[in-house]
Coordinates of C-alpha atoms in Angstrom, one line a residue:
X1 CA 87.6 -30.2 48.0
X2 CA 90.5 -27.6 46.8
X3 CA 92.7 -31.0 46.6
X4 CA 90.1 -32.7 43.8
X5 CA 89.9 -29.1 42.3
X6 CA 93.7 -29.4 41.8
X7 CA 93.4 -32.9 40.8
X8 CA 90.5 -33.3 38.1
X9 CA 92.4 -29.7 36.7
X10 CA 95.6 -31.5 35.6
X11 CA 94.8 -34.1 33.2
X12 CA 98.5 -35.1 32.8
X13 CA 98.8 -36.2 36.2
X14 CA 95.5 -38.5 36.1
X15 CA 96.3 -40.5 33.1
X16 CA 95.3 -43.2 35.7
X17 CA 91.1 -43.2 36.5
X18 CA 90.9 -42.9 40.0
X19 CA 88.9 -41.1 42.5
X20 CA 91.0 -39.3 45.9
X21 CA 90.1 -41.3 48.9
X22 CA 89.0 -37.6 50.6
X23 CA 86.3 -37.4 47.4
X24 CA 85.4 -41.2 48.1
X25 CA 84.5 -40.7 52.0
X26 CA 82.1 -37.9 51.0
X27 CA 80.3 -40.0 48.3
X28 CA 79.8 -43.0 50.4
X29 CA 78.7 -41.0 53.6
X30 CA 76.2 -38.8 51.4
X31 CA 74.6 -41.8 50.1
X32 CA 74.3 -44.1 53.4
X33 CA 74.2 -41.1 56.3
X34 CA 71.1 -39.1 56.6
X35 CA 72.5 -36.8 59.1
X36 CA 76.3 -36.5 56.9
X37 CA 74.4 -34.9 54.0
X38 CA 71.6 -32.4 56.2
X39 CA 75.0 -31.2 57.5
X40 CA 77.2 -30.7 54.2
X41 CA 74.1 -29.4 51.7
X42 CA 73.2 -26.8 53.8
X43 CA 76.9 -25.1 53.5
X44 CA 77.5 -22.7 50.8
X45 CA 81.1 -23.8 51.0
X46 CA 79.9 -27.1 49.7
X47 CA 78.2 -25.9 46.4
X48 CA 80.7 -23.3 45.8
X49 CA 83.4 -26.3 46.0
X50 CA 81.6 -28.5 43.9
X51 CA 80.6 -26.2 41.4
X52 CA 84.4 -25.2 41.3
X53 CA 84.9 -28.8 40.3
X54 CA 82.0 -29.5 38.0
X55 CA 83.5 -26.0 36.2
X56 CA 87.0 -27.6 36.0
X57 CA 86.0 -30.5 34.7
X58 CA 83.6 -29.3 32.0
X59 CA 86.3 -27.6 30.6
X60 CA 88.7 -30.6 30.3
X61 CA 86.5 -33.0 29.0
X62 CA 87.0 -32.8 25.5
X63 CA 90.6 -33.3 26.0
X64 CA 91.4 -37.1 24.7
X65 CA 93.9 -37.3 27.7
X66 CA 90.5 -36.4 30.2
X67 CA 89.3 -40.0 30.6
X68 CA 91.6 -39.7 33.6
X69 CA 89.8 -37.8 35.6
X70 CA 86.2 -39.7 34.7
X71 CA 85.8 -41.4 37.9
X72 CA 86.7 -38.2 39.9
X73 CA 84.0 -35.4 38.1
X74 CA 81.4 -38.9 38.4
X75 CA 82.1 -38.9 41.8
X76 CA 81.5 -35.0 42.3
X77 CA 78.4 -35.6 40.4
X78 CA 77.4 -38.2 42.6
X79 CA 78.2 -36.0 45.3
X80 CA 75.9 -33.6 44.7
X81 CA 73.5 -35.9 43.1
X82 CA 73.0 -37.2 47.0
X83 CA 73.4 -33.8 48.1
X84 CA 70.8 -31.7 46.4
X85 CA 67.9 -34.0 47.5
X86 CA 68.1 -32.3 51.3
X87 CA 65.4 -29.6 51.3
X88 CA 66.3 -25.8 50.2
X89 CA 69.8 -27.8 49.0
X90 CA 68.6 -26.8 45.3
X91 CA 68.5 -23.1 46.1
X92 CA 72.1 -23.5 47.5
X93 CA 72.9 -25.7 44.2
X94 CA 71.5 -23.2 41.3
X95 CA 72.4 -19.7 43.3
X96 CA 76.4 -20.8 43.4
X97 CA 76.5 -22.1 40.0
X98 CA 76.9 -25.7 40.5
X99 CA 73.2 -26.7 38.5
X100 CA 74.0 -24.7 35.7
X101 CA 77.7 -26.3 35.8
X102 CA 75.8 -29.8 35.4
X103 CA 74.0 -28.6 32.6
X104 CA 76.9 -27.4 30.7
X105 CA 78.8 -31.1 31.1
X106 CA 75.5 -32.9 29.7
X107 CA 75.7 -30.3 26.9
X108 CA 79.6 -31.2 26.4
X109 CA 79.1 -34.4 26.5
X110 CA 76.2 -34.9 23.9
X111 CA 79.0 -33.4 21.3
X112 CA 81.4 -35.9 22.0
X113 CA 81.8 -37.8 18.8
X114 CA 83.5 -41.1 21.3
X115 CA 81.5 -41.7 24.4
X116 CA 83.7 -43.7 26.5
X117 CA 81.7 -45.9 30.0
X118 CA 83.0 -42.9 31.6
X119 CA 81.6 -40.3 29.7
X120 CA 78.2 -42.1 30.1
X121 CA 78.4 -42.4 33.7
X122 CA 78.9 -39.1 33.8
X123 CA 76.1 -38.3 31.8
X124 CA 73.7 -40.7 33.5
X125 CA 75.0 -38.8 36.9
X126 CA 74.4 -35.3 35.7
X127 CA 70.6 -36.1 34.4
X128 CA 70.1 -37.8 38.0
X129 CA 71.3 -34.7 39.5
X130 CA 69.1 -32.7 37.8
X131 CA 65.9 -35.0 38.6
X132 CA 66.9 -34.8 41.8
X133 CA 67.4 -31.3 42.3
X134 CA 63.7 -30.5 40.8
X135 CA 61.8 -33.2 42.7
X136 CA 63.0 -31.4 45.9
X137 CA 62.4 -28.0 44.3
X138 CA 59.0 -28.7 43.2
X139 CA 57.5 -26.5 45.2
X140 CA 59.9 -24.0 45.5
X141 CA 58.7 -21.8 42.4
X142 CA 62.0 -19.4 41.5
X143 CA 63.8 -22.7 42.0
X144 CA 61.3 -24.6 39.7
X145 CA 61.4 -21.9 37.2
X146 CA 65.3 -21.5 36.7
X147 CA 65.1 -25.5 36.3
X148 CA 62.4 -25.0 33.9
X149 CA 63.7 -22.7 31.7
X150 CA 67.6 -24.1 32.1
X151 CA 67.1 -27.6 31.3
X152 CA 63.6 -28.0 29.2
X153 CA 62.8 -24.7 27.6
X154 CA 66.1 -23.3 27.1
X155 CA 68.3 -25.8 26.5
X156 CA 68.8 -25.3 22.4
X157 CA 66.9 -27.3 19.7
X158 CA 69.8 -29.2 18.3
X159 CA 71.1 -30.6 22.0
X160 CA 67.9 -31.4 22.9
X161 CA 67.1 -34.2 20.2
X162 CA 70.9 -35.2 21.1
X163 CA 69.8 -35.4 24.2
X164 CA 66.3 -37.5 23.6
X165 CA 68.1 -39.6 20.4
X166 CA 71.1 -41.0 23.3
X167 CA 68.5 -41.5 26.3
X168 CA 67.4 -45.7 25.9
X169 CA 64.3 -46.4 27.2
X170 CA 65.2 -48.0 30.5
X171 CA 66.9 -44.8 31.3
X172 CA 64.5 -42.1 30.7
X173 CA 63.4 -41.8 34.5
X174 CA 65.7 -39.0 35.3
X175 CA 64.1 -36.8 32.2
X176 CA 60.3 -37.7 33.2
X177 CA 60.9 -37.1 36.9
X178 CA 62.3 -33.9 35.9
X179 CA 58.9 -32.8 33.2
X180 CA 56.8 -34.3 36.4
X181 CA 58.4 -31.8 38.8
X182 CA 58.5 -28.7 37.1
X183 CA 54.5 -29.4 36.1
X184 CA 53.6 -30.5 39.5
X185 CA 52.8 -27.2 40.7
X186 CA 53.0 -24.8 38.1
X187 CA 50.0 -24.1 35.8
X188 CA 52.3 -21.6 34.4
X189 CA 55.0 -24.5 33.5
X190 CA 52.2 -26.4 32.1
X191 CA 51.5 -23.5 29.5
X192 CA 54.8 -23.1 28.5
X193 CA 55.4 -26.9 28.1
X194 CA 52.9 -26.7 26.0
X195 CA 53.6 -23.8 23.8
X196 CA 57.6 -24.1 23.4
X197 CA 59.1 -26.2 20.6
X198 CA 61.2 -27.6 23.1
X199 CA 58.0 -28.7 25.0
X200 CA 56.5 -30.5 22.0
X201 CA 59.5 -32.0 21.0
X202 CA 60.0 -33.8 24.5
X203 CA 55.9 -34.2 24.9
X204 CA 56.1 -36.6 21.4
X205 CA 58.9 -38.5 22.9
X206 CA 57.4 -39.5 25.6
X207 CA 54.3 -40.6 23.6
X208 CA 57.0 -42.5 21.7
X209 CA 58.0 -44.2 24.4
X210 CA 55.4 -44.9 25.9
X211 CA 54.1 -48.3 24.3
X212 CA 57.6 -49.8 25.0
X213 CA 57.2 -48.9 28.7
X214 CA 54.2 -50.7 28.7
X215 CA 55.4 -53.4 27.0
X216 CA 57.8 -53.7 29.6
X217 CA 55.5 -53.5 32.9
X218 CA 57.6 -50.9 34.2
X219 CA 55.6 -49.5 36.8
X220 CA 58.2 -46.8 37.5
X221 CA 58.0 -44.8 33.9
X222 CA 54.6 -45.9 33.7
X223 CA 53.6 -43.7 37.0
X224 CA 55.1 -41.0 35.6
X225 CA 53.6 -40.3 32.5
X226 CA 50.7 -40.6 34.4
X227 CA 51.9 -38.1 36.9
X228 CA 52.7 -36.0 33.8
X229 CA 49.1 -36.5 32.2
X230 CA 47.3 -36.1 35.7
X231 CA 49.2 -32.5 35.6
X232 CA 48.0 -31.5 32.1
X233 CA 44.1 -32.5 32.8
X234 CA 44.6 -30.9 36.3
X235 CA 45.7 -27.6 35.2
X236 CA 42.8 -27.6 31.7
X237 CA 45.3 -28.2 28.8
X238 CA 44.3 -31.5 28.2
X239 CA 41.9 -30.5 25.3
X240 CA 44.7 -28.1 23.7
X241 CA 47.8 -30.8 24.2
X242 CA 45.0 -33.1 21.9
X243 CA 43.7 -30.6 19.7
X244 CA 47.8 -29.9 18.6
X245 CA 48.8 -33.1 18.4
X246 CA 45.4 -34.5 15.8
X247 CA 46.1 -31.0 14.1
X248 CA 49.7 -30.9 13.6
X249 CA 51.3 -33.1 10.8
X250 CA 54.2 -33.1 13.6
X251 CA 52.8 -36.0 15.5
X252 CA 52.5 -39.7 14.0
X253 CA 49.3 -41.0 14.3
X254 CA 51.0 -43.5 16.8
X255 CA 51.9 -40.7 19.1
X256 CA 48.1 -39.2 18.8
X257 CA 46.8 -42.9 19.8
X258 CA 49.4 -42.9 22.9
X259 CA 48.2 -39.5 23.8
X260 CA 44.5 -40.7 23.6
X261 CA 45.1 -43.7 25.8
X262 CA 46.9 -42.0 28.3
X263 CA 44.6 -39.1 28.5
X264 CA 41.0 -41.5 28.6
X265 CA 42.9 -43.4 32.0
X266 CA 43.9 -39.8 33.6
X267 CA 40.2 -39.0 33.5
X268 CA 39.3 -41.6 35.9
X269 CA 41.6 -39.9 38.4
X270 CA 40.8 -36.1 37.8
X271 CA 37.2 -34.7 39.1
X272 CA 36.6 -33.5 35.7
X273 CA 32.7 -32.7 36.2
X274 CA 32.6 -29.1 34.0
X275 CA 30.4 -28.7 31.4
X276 CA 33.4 -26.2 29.7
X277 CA 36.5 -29.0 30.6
X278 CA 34.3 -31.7 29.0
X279 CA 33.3 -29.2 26.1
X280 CA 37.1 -28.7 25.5
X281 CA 37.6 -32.5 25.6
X282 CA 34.3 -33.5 23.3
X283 CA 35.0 -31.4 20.3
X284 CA 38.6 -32.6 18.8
X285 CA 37.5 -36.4 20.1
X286 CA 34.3 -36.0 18.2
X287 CA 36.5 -34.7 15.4
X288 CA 38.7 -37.0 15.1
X289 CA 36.0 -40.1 15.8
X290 CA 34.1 -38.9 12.6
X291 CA 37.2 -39.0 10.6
X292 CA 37.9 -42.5 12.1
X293 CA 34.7 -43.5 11.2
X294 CA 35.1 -42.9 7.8
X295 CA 38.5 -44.3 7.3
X296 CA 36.9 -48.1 9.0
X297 CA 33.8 -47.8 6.6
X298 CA 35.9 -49.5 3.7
X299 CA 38.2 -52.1 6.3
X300 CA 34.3 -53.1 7.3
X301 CA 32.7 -53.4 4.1
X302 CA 35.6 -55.4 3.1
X303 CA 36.4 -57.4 6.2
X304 CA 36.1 -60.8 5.1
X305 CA 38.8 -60.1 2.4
X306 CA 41.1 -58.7 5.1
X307 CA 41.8 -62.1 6.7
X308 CA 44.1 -62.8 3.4
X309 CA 46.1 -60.3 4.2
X310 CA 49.9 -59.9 5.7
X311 CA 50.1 -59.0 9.3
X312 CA 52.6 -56.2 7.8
X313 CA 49.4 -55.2 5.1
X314 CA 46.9 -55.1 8.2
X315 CA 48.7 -52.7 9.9
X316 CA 46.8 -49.6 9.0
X317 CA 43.6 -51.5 9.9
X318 CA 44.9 -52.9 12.9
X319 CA 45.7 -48.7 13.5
X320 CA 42.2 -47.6 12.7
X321 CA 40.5 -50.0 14.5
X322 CA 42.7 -49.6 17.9
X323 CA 42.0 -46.0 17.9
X324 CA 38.1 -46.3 16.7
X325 CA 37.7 -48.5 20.0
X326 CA 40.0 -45.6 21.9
X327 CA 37.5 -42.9 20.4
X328 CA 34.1 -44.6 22.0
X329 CA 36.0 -45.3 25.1
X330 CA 37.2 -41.6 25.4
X331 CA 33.3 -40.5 24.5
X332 CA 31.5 -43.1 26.9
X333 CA 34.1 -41.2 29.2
X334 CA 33.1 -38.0 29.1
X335 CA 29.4 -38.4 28.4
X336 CA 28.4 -40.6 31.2
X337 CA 29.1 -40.4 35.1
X338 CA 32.0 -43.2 35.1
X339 CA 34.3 -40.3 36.2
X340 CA 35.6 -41.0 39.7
X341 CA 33.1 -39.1 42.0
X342 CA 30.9 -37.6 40.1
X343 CA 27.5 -37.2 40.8
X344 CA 24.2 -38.2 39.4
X345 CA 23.6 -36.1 37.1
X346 CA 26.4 -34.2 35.8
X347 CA 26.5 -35.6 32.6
X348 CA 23.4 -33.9 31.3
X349 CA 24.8 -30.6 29.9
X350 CA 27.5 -32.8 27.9
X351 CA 25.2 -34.8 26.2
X352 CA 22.8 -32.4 25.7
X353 CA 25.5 -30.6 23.8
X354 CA 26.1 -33.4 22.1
X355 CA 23.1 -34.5 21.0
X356 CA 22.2 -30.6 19.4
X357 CA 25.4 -29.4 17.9
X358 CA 26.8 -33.1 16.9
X359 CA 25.4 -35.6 14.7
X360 CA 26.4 -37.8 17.3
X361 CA 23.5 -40.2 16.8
X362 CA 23.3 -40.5 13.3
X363 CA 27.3 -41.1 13.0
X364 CA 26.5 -43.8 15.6
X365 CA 23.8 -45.2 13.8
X366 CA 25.5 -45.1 10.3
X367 CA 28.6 -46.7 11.7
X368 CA 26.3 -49.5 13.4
X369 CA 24.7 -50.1 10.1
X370 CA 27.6 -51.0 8.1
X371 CA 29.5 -53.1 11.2
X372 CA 26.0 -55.0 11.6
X373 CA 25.7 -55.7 7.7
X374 CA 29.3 -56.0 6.9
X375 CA 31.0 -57.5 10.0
X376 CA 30.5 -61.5 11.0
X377 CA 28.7 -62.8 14.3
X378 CA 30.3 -65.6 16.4
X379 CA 27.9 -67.0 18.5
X380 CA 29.1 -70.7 18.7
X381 CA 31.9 -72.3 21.1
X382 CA 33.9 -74.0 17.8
X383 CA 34.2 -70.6 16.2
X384 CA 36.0 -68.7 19.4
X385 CA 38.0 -72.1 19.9
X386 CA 39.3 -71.5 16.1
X387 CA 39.7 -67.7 16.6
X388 CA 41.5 -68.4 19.8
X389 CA 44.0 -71.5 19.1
X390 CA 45.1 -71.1 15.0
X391 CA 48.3 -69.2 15.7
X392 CA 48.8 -68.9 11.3
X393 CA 49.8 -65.9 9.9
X394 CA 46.2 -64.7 8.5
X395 CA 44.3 -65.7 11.3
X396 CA 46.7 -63.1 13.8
X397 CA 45.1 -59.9 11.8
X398 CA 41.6 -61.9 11.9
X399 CA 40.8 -60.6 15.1
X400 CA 40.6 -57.1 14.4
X401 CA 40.3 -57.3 10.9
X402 CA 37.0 -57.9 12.1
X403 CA 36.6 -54.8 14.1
X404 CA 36.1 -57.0 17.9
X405 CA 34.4 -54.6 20.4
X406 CA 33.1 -51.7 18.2
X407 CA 29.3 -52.7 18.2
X408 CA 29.2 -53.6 21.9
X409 CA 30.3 -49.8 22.9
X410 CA 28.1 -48.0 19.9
X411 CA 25.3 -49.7 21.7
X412 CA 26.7 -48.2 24.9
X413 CA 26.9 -44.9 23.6
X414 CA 23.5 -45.0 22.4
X415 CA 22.0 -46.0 25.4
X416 CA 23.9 -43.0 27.0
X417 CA 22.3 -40.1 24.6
X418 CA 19.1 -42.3 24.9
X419 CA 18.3 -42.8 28.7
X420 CA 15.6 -40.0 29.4
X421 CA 15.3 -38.2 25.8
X422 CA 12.4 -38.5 24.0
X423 CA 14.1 -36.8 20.6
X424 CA 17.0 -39.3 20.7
X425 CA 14.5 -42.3 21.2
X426 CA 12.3 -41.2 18.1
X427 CA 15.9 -40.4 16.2
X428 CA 17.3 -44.0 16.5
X429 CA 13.6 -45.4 15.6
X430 CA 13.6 -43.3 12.1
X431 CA 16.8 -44.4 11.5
X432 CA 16.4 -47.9 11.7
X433 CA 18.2 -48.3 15.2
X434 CA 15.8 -49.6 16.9
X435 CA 16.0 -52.9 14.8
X436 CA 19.8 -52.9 15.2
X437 CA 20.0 -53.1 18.9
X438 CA 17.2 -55.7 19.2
X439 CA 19.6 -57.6 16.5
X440 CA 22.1 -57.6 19.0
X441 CA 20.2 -59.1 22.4
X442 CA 22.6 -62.5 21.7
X443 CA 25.8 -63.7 22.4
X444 CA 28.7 -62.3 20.0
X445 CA 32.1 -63.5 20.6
X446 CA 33.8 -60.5 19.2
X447 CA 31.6 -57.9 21.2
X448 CA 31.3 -59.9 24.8
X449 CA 28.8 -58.2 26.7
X450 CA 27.1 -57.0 23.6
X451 CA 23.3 -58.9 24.8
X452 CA 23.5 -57.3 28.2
X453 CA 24.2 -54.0 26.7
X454 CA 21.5 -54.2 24.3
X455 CA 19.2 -55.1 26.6
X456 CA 19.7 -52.2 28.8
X457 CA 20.0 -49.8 25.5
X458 CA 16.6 -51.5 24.6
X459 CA 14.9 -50.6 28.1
X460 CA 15.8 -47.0 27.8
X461 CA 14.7 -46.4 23.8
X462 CA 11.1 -47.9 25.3
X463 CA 10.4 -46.4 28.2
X464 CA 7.7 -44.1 28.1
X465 CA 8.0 -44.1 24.0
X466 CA 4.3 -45.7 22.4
X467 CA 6.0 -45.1 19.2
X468 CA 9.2 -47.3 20.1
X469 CA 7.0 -49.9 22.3
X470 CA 4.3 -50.6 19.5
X471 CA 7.0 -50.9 16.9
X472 CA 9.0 -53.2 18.6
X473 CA 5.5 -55.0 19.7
X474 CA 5.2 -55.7 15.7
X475 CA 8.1 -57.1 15.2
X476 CA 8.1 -59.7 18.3
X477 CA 4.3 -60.6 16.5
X478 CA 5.9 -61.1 12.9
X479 CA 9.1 -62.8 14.8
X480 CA 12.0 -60.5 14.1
X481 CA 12.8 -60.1 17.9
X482 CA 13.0 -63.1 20.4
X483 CA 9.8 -63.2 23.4
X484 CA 13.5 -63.5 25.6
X485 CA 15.0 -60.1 25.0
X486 CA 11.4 -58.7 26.0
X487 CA 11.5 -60.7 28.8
X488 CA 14.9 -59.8 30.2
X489 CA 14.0 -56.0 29.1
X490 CA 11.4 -56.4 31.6
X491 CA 8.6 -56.5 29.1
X492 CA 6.2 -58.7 27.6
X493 CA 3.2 -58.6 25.1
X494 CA -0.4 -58.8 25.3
X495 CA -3.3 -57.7 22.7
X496 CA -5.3 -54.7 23.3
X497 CA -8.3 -54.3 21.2
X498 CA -6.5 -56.7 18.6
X499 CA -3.6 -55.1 18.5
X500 CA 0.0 -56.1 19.6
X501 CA 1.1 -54.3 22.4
X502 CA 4.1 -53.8 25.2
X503 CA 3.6 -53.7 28.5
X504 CA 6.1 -53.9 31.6
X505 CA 6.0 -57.7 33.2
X506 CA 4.2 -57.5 36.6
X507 CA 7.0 -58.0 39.3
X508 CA 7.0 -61.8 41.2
X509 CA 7.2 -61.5 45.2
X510 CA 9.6 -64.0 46.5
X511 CA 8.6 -66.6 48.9

C-alpha cells in the first residue's frame, strides 16, 4: 500500500495509466474471495492505507498531468468499494478517514470543467463506495448518521445539483441505495430528509426520474423508490412529503403526479389502518381532487372539440385527467378496506370523516353530472374497434380527451360513502344521483366495469331506503331504468295497493 501511496503521489512518473500489479492482486481477490476481504476490512491498517491514498489522490486530481494515475485511485476505490461491504467495515472506513476522503474526490471531480473516461470511472467508483458503505451500515445508527449528514444533508447546495445534473438515469442506483439506507431505519433520517433543502432537492429528482425508470422496466430503480416510499409511509410523513410538494411552487405538477402514484401503490404494502395516518393522507388528496375537479369541468364540457386538437395542445388535459383518475384511486384507497390486511371495518371512522367535514358527495355528484351530460358513451364493438386501430394524430389524444375511467370509479366512490348510511343514500337521491347510477347499469367502453359497479352502487343506495326503492320503482314503471339492472340488483317490481313497488327477488334453490 505505501508503494501505490508513493506512486499515485508522483504524477510525473505516471504519465502512463497503469495500476501496480501489488494494487491489482488486492482488487481481484476482494472482489472474487469472500474469506480475502473478511480478513483485510477488518484491519485498521487497511483503511488507514487506503485513505492515505484516496487523500493523495484527491489532491492531484486537478492536475492536467493526473490522468496518469486514474486507473490506480479507481483501483483503490474499487478496493474499498469491495471492502466496505464486510460488516462493521464502515465503522473502520469513516473513523480513519477514508469515507470522507471519497466524498472529497466526488466533490473534486464534479468541478472538473474536462471529465476524461477516467475521471468518470472514478466517480462512478466513489458513489458505489458510498452505497455500499450505507447499505452495510444501515443499521448501525452513528455510522448511518455521519453518512447521512456527510453525503445528503451536508454536502453543499451548489455540488449537489452538480451532482444530480451529471448522474444519467441508468446510473442512479448508487444515490437511491444510498437515500434507501440511511431511511431504512431512522425515523429521525426520515424527518430530516424531509425538512433539509438538500432533502427536497434530491426527493424531486427522484420523482423526475421516475417515469423514465418505468419506461424502462428497470426493476432494480424501480424497487427502490419503492423501498424509499415504503420508508416515508412507514415512519408517518407520507401526508407531509404530499402536502409540500401540492403546496410548494417548487415541485412541477409532473413531480406531484409521480409522488401520487408512487405513494397510492406503497399503501397496498404498509398496514396503514389509523384513523389519524388516513386523516393526514385524506385532507391534501381531497384538496387537491377538488381543485382537479374544477380544472376537467371545462376539458369535459368541451370534450368533443378536444379530438381536433395537437397531441402537443392536449397535453394539459391529458395532465388533468391522469391525475383526476390518480385522485379517486388514492381516495378509493384510503376510504375502503383494499389495504393489505385490514379488517372489516376499519374504514368507518374515514368515511365518516369524510362524509361530515367534506363535501365529498356533492363534489362526486357534481363531477358525475357534467362527465354523464358532456362525455360520450361507447357501447358498440365498431366504435372500440375505431378507438382502438386509427393510429392518426387526433384520434391519439381521443382517448382521454374523453376522460376514459373517471365515471366507473366516481360510481365506486359513491358506493363506498353509501354502503350502510342512510344520510348519504337520501343525499345522492336529492341530488339527482340516483338517476345517474341507474344510467350507467350498461356497457361503456371507456369506463369497463362501469354496469357491474353500478349495480352494486345501486344495491347499497336501496337497501333498507323506501324513499330510494319507490323512486327508482317509478322510474322502471315510466321506463327510465331497464327490468335487467333490477334484476341483477337483486330486485324486482310488484304493485301494492296500485302502486309501484321494489321488492328483493325471492332466491331459486338449485336442483
Amino acid at each position: 500500500m505505501a508503494q501505490v501511496s508513493e506512486y499515485i503521489s508522483n504524477v510525473d512518473a505516471s504519465v502512463v495509466d497503469s495500476i501496480p500489479e501489488s494494487l491489482l492482486y488486492f482488487v481481484r481477490q476482494s472482489g472474487v474471495d469472500p474469506n480475502f476481504r473478511e480478513k483485510y476490512a477488518q484491519l485498521e491498517q487497511t483503511w488507514s492505507s487506503l485513505s492515505d491514498i484516496y487523500a493523495r489522490g484527491e489532491a492531484v486530481l486537478a492536475d492536467p498531468r493526473a490522468e496518469g494515475i486514474h486507473r490506480t485511485l479507481n483501483g483503490a476505490i474499487m478496493l474499498g468499494r469491495n471492502l466496505v461491504s464486510v460488516a462493521k467495515a464502515g465503522t473502520l472506513a469513516w473513523d480513519s478517514g477514508a469515507s470522507t476522503q471519497v466524498i472529497s474526490i466526488i466533490q473534486t471531480l464534479l468541478e472538473l470543467k474536462d471529465q476524461s473516461p477516467g475521471a468518470t470511472k472514478i466517480f462512478n467508483s466513489s458513489l458505489q463506495f458510498l452505497a455500499n458503505m450505507s447499505n452495510q451500515s444501515s443499521n448501525t445508527p452513528e455510522v448511518i448518521t455521519k453518512i447521512f449528514d456527510g453525503v445528503l444533508t451536508g454536502t453543499p447546495a451548489a455540488t449537489l445539483d452538480k451532482l444530480l445534473e451529471r448522474l444519467e438515469p441508468s446510473a442512479a442506483a448508487p444515490l437511491l441505495l444510498i437515500v434507501d439506507s440511511c431511511l431504512r431505519h431512522s425515523s429521525v433520517n426520515c424527518l430530516k430528509f424531509y425538512e433539509s433543502d438538500n432533502g427536497q432537492t434530491i426527493f424531486r429528482w427522484i420523482l423526475n426520474l421516475t417515469p423514465i425508470w418505468y419506461d424502462l422496466s428497470n426493476d432494480i430503480f424501480i424497487n427502490f423508490v419503492s423501498l424509499i416510499i415504503h420508508h416515508i409511509i412507514e415512519f408517518g410523513y407520507a401526508s407531509q412529503f404530499l402536502t409540500q410538494a401540492i403546496e410548494s411552487e417548487t415541485y412541477e405538477p409532473t413531480q406531484v403526479l409521480s409522488l401520487l402514484k408512487l405513494l397510492d401503490a406503497g399503501l397496498a404494502d404498509i398496514s396503514l389502518f389509523e384513523f389519524a395516518a388516513r386523516k393526514d393522507l385524506f385532507d391534501p388528496i381531497y384538496t387537491l381532487f377538488e381543485e382537479t375537479s374544477k380544472k376537467a369541468v371545462p376539458y369535459m364540457i368541451h370534450s368533443k372539440d378536444n379530438d381536433k386538437l395537437s397531441k402537443d395542445e392536449s397535453a394539459p388535459i391529458f395532465h388533468t385527467w391522469n391525475l383526476l383518475i390518480i385522485l379517486l384511486d388514492f381516495l378509493e384507497a384510503l376510504l375502503s378496506d383494499r389495504i393489505a390486511d385490514a379488517g372489516q371495518g376499519t374504514n368507518e371512522a374515514i368515511v365518516q370523516y369524510a362524509i361530515t367535514q367534506k363535501p365529498i358527495v356533492k363534489a362526486l355528484i357534481d363531477l358525475f353530472h357534467v362527465a354523464q351530460v358532456h362525455l360520450p358513451k361507447a357501447n358498440k364493438l365498431g366504435e372500440y374497434v375505431q378507438a382502438q386501430t386509427s393510429e392518426t394524430a387526433e384520434s391519439h389524444t381521443a382517448q382521454h380527451t374523453k376522460f376514459p375511467l373517471v365515471k366507473a370509479r366516481i360510481i365506486t366512490l359513491l358506493g363506498i360513502l353509501t354502503m350502510g348510511n342512510r344520510a348519504v343514500q337520501d343525499e345522492i337521491r336529492e341530488r339527482q344521483g340516483l338517476e345517474l347510477v341507474l344510467s350507467n347499469c350498461i356497457i361503456d367502453i371507456h369506463n369497463p366495469f362501469i354496469k357491474e359497479r353500478a349495480i352494486i352502487c345501486l344495491r347499497y343506495l336501496l337497501e333498507n331506503n323506501p324513499e330510494n326503492q319507490a323512486f327508482v320503482a317509478k322510474l322502471e314503471a315510466k321506463s327510465t331504468v331497464t327490468e335487467e339492472a333490477l334484476d341483477e340488483a337483486g330486485l324486482e317490481t310488484e304493485i301494492i295497493d296500485g302502486k309501484i313497488a321494489l321488492k328483493k327477488k325471492a332466491r331459486v334453490e338449485e336442483v
